[in-house]
Coordinates of C-alpha atoms and ligand atoms in Angstrom, one line a residue:
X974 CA 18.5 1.1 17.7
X975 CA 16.6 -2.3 17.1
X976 CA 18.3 -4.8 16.1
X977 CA 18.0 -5.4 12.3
X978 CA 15.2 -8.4 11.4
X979 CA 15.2 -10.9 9.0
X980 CA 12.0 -11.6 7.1
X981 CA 11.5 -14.1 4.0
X982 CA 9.2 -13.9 1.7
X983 CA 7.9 -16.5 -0.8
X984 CA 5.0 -18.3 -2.2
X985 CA 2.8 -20.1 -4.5
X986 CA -0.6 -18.2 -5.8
X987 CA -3.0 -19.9 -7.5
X988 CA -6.8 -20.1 -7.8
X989 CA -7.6 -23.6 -9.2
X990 CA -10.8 -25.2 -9.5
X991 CA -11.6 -28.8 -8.7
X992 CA -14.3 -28.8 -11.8
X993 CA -12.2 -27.8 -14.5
X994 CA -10.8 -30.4 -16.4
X995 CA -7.6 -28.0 -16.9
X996 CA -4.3 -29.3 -15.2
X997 CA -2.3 -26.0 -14.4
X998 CA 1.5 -27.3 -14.8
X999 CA 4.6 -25.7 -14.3
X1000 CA 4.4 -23.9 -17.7
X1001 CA 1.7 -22.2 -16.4
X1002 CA 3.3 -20.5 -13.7
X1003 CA 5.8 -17.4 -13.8
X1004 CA 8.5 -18.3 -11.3
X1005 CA 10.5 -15.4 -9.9
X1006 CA 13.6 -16.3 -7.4
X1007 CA 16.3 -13.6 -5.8
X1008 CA 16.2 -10.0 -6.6
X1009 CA 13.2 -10.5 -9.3
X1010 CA 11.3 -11.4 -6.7
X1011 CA 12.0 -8.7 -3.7
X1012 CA 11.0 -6.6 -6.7
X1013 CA 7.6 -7.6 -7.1
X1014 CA 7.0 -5.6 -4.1
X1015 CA 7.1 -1.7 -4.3
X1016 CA 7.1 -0.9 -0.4
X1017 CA 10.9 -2.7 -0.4
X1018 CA 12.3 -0.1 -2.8
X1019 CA 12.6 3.0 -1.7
X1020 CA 12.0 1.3 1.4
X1021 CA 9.0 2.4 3.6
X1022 CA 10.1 3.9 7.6
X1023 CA 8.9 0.9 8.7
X1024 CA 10.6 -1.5 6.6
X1025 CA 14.0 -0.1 6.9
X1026 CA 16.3 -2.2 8.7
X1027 CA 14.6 -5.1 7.5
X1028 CA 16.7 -7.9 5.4
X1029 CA 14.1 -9.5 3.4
X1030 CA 15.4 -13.0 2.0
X1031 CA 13.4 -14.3 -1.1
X1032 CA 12.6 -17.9 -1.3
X1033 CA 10.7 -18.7 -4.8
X1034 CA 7.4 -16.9 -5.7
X1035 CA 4.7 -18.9 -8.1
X1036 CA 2.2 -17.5 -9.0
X1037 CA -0.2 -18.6 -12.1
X1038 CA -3.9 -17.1 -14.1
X1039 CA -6.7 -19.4 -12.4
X1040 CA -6.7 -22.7 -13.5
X1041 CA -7.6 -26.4 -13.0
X1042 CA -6.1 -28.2 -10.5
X1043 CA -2.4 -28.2 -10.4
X1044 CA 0.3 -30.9 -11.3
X1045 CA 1.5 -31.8 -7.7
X1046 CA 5.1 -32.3 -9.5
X1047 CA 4.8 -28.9 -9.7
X1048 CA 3.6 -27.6 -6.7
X1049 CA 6.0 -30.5 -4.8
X1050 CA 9.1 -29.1 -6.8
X1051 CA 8.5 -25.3 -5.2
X1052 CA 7.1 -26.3 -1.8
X1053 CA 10.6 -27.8 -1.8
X1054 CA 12.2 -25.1 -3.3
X1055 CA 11.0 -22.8 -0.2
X1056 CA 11.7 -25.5 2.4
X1057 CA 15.5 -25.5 0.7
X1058 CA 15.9 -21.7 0.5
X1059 CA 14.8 -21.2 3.8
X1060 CA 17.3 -23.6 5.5
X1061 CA 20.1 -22.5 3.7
X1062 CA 19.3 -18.6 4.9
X1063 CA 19.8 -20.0 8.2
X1064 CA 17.7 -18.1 11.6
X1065 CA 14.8 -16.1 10.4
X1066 CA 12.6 -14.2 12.7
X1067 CA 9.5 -14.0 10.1
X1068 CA 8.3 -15.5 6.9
X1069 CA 5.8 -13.7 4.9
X1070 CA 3.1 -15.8 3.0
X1071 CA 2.4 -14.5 -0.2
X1072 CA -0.4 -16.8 -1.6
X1073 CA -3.9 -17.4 -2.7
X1074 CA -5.4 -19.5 -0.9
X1075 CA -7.6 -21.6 -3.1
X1076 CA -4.6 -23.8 -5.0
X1077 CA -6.0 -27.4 -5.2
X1078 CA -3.4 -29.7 -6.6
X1079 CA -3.8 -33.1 -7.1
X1080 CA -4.7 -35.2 -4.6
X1081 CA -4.5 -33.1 -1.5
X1082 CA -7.2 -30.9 0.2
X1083 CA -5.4 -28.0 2.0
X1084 CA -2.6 -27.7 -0.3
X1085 CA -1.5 -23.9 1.7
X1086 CA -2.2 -26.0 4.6
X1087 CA 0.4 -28.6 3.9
X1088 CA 3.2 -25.7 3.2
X1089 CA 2.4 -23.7 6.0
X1090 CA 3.0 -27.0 8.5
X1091 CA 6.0 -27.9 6.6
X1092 CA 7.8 -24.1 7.3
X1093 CA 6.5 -24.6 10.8
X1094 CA 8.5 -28.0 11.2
X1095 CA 11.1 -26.5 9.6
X1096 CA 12.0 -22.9 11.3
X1097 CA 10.6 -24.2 14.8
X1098 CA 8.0 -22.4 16.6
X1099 CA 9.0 -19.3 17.7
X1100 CA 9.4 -17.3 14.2
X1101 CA 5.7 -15.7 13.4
X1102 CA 4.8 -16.0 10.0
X1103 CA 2.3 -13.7 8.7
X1104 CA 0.0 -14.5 5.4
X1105 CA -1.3 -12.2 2.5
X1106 CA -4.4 -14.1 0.8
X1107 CA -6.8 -13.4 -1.7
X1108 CA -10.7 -13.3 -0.5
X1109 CA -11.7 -15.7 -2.3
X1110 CA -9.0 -18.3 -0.4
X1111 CA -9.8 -20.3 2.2
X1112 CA -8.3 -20.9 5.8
X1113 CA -8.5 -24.1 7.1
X1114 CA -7.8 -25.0 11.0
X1115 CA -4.3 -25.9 9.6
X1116 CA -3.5 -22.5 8.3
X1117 CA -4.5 -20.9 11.1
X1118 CA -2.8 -22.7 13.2
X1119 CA 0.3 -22.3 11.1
X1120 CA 0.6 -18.5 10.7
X1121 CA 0.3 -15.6 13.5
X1122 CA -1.5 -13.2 11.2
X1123 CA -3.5 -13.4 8.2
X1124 CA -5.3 -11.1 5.9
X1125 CA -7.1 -10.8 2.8
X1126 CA -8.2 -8.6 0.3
X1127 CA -11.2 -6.3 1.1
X1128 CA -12.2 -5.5 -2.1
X1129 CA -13.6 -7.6 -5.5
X1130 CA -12.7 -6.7 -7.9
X1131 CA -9.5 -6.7 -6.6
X1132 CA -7.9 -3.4 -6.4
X1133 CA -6.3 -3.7 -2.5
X1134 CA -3.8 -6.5 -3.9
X1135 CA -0.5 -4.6 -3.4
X1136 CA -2.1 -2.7 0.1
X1137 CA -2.8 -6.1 1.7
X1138 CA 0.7 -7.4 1.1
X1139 CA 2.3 -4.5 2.2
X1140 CA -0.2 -4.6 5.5
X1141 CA 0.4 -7.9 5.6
X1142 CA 4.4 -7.2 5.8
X1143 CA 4.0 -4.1 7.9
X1144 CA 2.2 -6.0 10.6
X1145 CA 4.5 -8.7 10.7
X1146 CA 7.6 -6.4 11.4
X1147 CA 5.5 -4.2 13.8
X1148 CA 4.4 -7.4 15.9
X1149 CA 8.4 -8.9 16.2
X1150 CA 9.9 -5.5 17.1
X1151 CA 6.7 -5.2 19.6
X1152 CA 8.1 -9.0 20.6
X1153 CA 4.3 -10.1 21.9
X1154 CA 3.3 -12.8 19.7
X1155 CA -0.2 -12.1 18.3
X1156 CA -3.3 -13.2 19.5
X1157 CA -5.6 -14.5 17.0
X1158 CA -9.0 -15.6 16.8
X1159 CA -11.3 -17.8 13.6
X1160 CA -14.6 -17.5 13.1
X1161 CA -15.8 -20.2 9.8
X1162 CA -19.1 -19.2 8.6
X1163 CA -21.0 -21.6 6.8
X1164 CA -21.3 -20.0 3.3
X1165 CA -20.3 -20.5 0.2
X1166 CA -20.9 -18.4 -2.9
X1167 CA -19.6 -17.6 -6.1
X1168 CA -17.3 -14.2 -6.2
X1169 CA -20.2 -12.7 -8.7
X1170 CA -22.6 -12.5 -5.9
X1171 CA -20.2 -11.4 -2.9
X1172 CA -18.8 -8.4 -5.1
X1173 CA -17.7 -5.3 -2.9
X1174 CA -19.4 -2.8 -5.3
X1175 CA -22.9 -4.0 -3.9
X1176 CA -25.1 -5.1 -0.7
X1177 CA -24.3 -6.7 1.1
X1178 CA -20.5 -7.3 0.9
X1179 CA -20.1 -3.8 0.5
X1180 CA -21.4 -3.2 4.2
X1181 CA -19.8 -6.3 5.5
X1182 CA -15.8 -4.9 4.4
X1183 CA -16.8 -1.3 4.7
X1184 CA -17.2 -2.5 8.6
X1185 CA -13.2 -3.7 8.4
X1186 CA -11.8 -0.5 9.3
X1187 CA -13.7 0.4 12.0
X1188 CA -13.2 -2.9 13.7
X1189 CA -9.1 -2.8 12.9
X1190 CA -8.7 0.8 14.5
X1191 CA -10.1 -0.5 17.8
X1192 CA -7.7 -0.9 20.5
X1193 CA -5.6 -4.2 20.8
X1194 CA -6.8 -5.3 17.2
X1195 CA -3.7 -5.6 14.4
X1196 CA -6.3 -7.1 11.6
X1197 CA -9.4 -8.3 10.5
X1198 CA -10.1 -9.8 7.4
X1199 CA -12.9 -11.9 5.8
X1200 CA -12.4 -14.6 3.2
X1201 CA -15.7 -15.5 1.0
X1202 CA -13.4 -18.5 0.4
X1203 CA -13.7 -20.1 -3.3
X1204 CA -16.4 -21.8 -4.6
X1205 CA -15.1 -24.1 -7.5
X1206 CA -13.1 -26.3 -5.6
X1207 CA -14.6 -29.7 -3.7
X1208 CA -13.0 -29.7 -0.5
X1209 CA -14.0 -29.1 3.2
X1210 CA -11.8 -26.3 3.7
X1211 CA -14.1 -24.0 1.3
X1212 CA -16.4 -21.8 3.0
X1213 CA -16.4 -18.1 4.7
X1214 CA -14.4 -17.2 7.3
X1215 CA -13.2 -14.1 9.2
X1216 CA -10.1 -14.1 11.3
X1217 CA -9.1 -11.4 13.5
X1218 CA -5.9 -10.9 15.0
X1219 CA -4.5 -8.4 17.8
X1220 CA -2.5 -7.4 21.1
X1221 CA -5.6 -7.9 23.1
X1222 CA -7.3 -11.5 23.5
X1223 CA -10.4 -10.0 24.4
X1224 CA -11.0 -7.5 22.0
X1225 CA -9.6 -9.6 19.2
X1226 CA -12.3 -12.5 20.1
X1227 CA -15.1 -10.0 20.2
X1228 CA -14.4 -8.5 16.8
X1229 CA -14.1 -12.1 14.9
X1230 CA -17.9 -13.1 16.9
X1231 CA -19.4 -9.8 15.3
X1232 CA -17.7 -10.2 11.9
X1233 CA -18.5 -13.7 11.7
X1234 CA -22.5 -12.9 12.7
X1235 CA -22.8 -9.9 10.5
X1236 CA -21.6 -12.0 7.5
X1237 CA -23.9 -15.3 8.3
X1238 CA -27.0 -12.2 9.0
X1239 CA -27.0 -11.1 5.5
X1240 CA -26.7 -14.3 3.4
X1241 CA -30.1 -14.1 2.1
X1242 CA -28.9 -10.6 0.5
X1243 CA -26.5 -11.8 -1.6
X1244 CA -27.1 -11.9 -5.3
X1245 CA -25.5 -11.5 -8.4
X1246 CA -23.8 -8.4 -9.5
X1247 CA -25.3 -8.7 -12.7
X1248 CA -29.0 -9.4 -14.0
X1249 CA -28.6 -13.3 -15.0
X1250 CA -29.9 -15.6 -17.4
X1251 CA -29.0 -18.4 -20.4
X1252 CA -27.3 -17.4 -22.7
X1253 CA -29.7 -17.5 -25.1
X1254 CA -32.2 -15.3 -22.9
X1255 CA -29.1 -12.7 -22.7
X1256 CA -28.5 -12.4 -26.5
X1257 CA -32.3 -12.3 -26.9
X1258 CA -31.8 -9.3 -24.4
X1259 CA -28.6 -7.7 -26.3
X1260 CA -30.5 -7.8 -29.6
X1261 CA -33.6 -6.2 -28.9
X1262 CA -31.5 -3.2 -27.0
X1263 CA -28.8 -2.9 -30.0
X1264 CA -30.0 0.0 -31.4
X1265 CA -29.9 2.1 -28.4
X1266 CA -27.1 3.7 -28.3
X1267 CA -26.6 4.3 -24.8
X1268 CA -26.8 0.8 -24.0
X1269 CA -23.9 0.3 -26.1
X1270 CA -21.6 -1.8 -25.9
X1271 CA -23.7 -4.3 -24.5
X1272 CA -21.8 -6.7 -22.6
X1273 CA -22.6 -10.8 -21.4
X1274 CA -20.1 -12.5 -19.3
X1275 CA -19.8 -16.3 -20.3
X1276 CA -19.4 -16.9 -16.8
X1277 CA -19.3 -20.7 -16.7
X1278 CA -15.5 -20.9 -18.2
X1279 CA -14.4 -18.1 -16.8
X1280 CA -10.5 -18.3 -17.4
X1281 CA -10.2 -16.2 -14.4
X1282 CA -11.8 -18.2 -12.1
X1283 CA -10.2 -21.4 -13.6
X1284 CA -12.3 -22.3 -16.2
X1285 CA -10.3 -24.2 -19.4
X1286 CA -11.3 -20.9 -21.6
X1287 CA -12.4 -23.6 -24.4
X1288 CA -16.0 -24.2 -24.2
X1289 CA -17.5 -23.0 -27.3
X1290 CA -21.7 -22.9 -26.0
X1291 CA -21.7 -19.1 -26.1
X1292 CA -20.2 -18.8 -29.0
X1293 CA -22.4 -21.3 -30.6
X1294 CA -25.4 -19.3 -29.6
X1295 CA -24.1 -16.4 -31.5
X1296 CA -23.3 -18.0 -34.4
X1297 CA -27.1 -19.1 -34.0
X1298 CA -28.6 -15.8 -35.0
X1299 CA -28.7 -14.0 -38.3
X1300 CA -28.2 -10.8 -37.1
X1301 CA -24.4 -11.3 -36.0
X1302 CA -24.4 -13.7 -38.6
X1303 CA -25.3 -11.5 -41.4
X1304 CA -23.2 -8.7 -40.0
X1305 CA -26.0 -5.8 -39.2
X1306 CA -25.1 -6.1 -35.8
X1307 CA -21.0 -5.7 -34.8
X1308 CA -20.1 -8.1 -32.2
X1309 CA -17.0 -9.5 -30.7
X1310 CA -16.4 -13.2 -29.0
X1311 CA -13.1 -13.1 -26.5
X1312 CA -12.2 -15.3 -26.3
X1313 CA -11.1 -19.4 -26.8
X1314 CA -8.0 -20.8 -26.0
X1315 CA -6.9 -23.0 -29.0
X1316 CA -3.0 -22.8 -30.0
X1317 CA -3.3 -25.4 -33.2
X1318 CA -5.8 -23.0 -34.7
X1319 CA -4.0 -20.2 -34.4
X1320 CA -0.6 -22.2 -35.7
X1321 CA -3.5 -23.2 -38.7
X1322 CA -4.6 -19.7 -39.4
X1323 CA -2.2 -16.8 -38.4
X1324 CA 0.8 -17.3 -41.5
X1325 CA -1.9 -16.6 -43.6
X1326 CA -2.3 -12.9 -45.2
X1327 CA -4.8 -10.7 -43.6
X1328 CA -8.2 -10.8 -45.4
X1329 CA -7.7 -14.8 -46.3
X1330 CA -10.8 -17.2 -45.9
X1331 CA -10.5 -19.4 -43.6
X1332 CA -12.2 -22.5 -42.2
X1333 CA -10.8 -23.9 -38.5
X1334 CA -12.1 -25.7 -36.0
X1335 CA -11.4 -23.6 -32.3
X1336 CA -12.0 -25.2 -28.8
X1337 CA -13.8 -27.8 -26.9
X1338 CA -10.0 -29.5 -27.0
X1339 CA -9.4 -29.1 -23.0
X1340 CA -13.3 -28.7 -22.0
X1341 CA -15.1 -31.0 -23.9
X1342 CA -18.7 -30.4 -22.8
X1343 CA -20.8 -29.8 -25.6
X1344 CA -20.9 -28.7 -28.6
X1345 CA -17.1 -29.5 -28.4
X1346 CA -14.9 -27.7 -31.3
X1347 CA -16.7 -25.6 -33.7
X1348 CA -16.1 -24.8 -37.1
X1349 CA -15.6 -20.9 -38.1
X1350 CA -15.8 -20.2 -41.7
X1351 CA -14.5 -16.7 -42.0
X1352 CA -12.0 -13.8 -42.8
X1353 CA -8.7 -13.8 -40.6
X1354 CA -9.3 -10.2 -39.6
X1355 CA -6.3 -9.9 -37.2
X1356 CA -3.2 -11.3 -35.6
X1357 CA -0.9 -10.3 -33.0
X1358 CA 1.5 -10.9 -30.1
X1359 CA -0.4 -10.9 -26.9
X1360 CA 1.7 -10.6 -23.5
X1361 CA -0.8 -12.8 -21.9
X1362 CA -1.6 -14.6 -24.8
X1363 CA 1.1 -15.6 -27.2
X1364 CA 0.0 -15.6 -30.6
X1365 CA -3.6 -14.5 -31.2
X1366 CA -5.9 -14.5 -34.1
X1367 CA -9.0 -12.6 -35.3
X1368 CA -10.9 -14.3 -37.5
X1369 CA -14.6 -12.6 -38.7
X1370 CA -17.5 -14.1 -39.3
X1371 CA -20.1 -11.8 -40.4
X1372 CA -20.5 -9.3 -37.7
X1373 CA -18.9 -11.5 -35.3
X1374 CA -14.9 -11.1 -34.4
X1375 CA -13.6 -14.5 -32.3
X1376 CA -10.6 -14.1 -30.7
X1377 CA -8.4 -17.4 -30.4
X1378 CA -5.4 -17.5 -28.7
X1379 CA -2.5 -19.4 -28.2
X1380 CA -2.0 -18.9 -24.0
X1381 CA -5.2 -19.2 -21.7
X1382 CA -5.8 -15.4 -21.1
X1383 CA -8.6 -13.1 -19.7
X1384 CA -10.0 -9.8 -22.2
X1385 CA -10.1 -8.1 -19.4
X1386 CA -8.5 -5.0 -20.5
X1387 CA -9.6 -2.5 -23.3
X1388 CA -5.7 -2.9 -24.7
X1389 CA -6.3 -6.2 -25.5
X1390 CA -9.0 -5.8 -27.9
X1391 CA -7.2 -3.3 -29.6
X1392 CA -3.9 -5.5 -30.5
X1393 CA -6.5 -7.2 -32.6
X1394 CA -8.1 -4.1 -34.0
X1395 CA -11.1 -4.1 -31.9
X1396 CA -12.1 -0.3 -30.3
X1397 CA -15.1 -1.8 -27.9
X1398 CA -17.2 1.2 -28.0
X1399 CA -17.4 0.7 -31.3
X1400 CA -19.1 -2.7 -30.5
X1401 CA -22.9 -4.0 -30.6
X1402 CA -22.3 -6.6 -28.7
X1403 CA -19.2 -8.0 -26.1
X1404 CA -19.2 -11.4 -25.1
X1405 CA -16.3 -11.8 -22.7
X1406 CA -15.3 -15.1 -20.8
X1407 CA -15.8 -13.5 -17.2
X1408 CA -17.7 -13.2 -14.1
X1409 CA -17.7 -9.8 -13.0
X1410 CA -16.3 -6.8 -14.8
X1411 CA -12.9 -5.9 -14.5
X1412 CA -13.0 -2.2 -13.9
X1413 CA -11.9 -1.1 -17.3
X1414 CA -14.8 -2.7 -19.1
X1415 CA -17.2 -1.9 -16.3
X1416 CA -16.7 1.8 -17.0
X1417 CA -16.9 1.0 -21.3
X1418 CA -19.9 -1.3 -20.4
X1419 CA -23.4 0.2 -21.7
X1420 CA -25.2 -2.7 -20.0
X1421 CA -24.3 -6.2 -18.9
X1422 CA -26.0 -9.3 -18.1
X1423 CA -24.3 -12.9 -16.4
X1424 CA -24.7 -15.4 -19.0
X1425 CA -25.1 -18.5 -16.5
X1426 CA -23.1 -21.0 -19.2
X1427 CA -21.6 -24.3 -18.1
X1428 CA -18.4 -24.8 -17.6
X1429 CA -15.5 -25.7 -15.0
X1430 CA -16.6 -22.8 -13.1
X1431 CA -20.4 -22.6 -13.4
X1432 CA -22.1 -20.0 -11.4
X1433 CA -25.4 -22.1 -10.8
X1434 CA -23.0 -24.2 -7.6
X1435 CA -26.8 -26.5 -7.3
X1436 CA -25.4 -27.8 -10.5
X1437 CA -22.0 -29.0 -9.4
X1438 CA -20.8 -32.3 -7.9
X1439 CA -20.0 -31.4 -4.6
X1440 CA -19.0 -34.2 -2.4
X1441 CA -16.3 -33.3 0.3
X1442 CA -17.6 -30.0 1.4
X1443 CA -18.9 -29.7 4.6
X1444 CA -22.0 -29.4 5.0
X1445 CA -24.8 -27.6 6.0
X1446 CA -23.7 -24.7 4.1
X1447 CA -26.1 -22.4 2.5
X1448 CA -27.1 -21.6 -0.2
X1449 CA -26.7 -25.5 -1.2
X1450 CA -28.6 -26.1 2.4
X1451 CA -31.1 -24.2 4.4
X1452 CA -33.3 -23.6 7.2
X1453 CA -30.0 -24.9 9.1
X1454 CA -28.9 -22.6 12.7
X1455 CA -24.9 -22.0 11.8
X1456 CA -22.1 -23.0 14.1
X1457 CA -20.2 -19.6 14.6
X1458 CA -17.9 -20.4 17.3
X1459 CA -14.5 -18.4 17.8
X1460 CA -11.6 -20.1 18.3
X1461 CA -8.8 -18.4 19.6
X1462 CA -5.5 -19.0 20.0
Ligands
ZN1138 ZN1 -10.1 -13.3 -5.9

């Protein structure tokens, strides 16, 4: 019988952009400590074969929507918490990384960096600490250094999230009861695109993951894992990368080399998911097609303040090109806008009986690009608790249903229209802030087109400041021959 190991878990997991004039703060995070936070994962209860005899000591999990960058008060406070817990649990013999890998808080570049050198100083060398990361994070020579084993998602959307943690955990334990320390090897690939051109679902990231398996059954490989790394952020870290890890030096340096050259081979493949264009080309689009019925409901993704990507959620230039046309306007087409952020409109509209005029200003309060706040003069059509959302409001103008709400949130699930009364197949016309479809209104979608709208998280990256990236990196430079050296530890 082994003897029993002891694992902590812990973490902060955030997405935040550098370009979004949103500060996420501790508001913005759900905290979970203790039992609340062993429960997050479902592989711990019943536990799995290989997770039996396994005490698992939580530390403080953080985890947040995608946002601006965050309050370093705020990510101080927990990095401490971790650094705190962790001492007072005494020995450990692994810590498991539950994080993102693209939080950018204030003033620092390699913020998972940082808290992956300060465990390391704290526990000492010899525990191995094994991370589970969202592709679109981004591993910097520090992290790597820092952790034995890292993984990512290998789908986006996302629908691998729980199966990479528990891999994540699963390799861990498997690697100290095999007591060999992993080998590990990093191939950075100079690339950096926006998640709506590197989705799973198409050519060419569809072949570059769909190659993952393969490569992880070979022998003396553990993992490999590719990170399209986040775009929206300013920082030298961000970029591809594919880290493989294993029992064998050898083969585990020969897998990263071919992940890392099939990814740089097909970067002139990658497009959007989605046909692209202005907005107002997309509505032009949207209209002519509204009375076929089979290209109903037709859906545009404001994609430049996506709240999902870290966008502030309040720029109102979509919705101000809807409000432009007499159709939605006049109601002959049925439309619905979801959504904008804006708490003191809804606090100004939602006491008010169903079916009231109103007239409010919503958004442009956090993003203040223009047209800044606009003014709806409507019908409150709807108002309802949101779990995401708080308090939300629907208010109607003509044909046109905006959703405000009092929480920054996502419409990225069918049940959320309906709390306000909205069935989306019954819809013209969606216009959701998003890049690509979540899976739900993927499958409701009769067509969709990538509005490319400003924001903190614009898709068009030429039009962004960038300034501490490294560079070359393409598509922002060309015509370049990429550094795609291993290094292995
Ligand atoms: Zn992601």
């Amino acid at each position: 019988m082994p003897r029993s190991l002891r694992i902590a878990i812990g973490g902060i997991h955030i997405e935040s952009s550098t370009f979004s004039p949103h500060l996420s703060t501790a508001d913005d995070f759900h905290v979970t400590r203790g039992d609340a936070l062993l429960a997050r994962y479902d592989w711990l209860s019943p536990a799995r074969p290989w997770a039996g005899d396994v005490e698992w000591v939580p530390l403080v999990h953080a985890r947040a929507l995608p946002g601006g960058v965050v309050d370093p008060a705020a990510y101080d406070a927990w990095s401490a918490e971790i650094l705190d817990r962790l001492a007072e649990a005494g020995p450990v013999d692994g810590v498991l990384l539950d994080i993102h890998g693209a939080m950018s808080v204030v003033g620092r570049e390699d913020a998972e960096g940082d808290l992956v050198t300060a465990i390391r100083t704290l526990i000492g060398p010899e525990p191995y600490i094994s991370a589970a990361m969202d592709l679109h994070g981004n591993v910097s020579h520090v992290l790597f250094e820092g952790c034995d084993l890292l993984t990512c998602y290998r789908t986006a959307p996302h629908v691998d999230v729980w199966e990479t943690r528990e891999r994540a955990a699963r390799n861990l334990v498997d690697a100290l009861r095999r007591g060999q320390r992993p080998h590990k090897a990093l191939v950075h690939v100079p690339i950096l695109l926006p998640g709506e051109m590197t989705s799973t679902r198409t050519e060419p990231a569809r072949g570059l993951y769909a190659g993952i398996p393969e490569i992880e059954a070979r022998e003396g490989v553990i993992d490999a894992a590719v990170w399209i790394g986040f775009a929206w952020a300013d920082q030298p870290r961000c970029r591809g990368a594919v880290v493989v890890t294993g029992t064998d030096a050898a083969a585990v340096e020969k897998a990263a080399g071919q992940l890392g050259e099939h990814f740089w081979s097909v970067r002139e493949e990658f497009a959007f998911v989605a046909p692209t264009g202005s907005m107002d080309e997309c509505l032009d689009v949207a209209l002519a097609t509204a009375a076929d019925p089979s290209r109903r409901p037709f859906f545009i993704s404001d994609s430049g303040d996506n709240p999902g990507a870290g966008g502030a959620d309040d720029v109102t230039f979509a919705l101000e090109r809807m409000l432009a046309r007499p159709r939605i306007r006049d109601g002959s087409l049925r439309a619905v806008y979801a959504s904008l952020v804006d708490p003191e409109a809804v606090a100004q509209v939602a006491d008010q009986p169903l079916g009231s005029p109103v007239r409010v200003r919503v958004g442009g309060r956090i993003d203040q690009r223009d047209p800044g706040p606009l003014q709806l003069d409507g019908v409150l059509e709807a108002v309802a608790e949101d779990p995401a959302g708080g308090r939300c409001a629907s208010v109607r103008v003509g044909g046109l249903s905006v959703f405000v709400t009092s929480r920054r949130m996502q419409y990225a699930e069918l049940a959320s229209y309906a709390r306000l009364g909205i069935a989306v197949g019954d819809m013209d016309l969606v216009v959701v802030k998003i890049g690509y479809l979540e899976p739900e209104l993927f499958d409701a979608a009769g067509d969709w087109l990538l509005a490319l709208t400003p924001g903190g998280v614009d898709q068009d990256l030429g039009r962004l400041p960038y300034r501490r990236l490294v560079r070359p990196v393409f598509p922002l430079d060309r015509d370049f021959a990429a550094d795609l050296t291993v290094v292995t530890r």
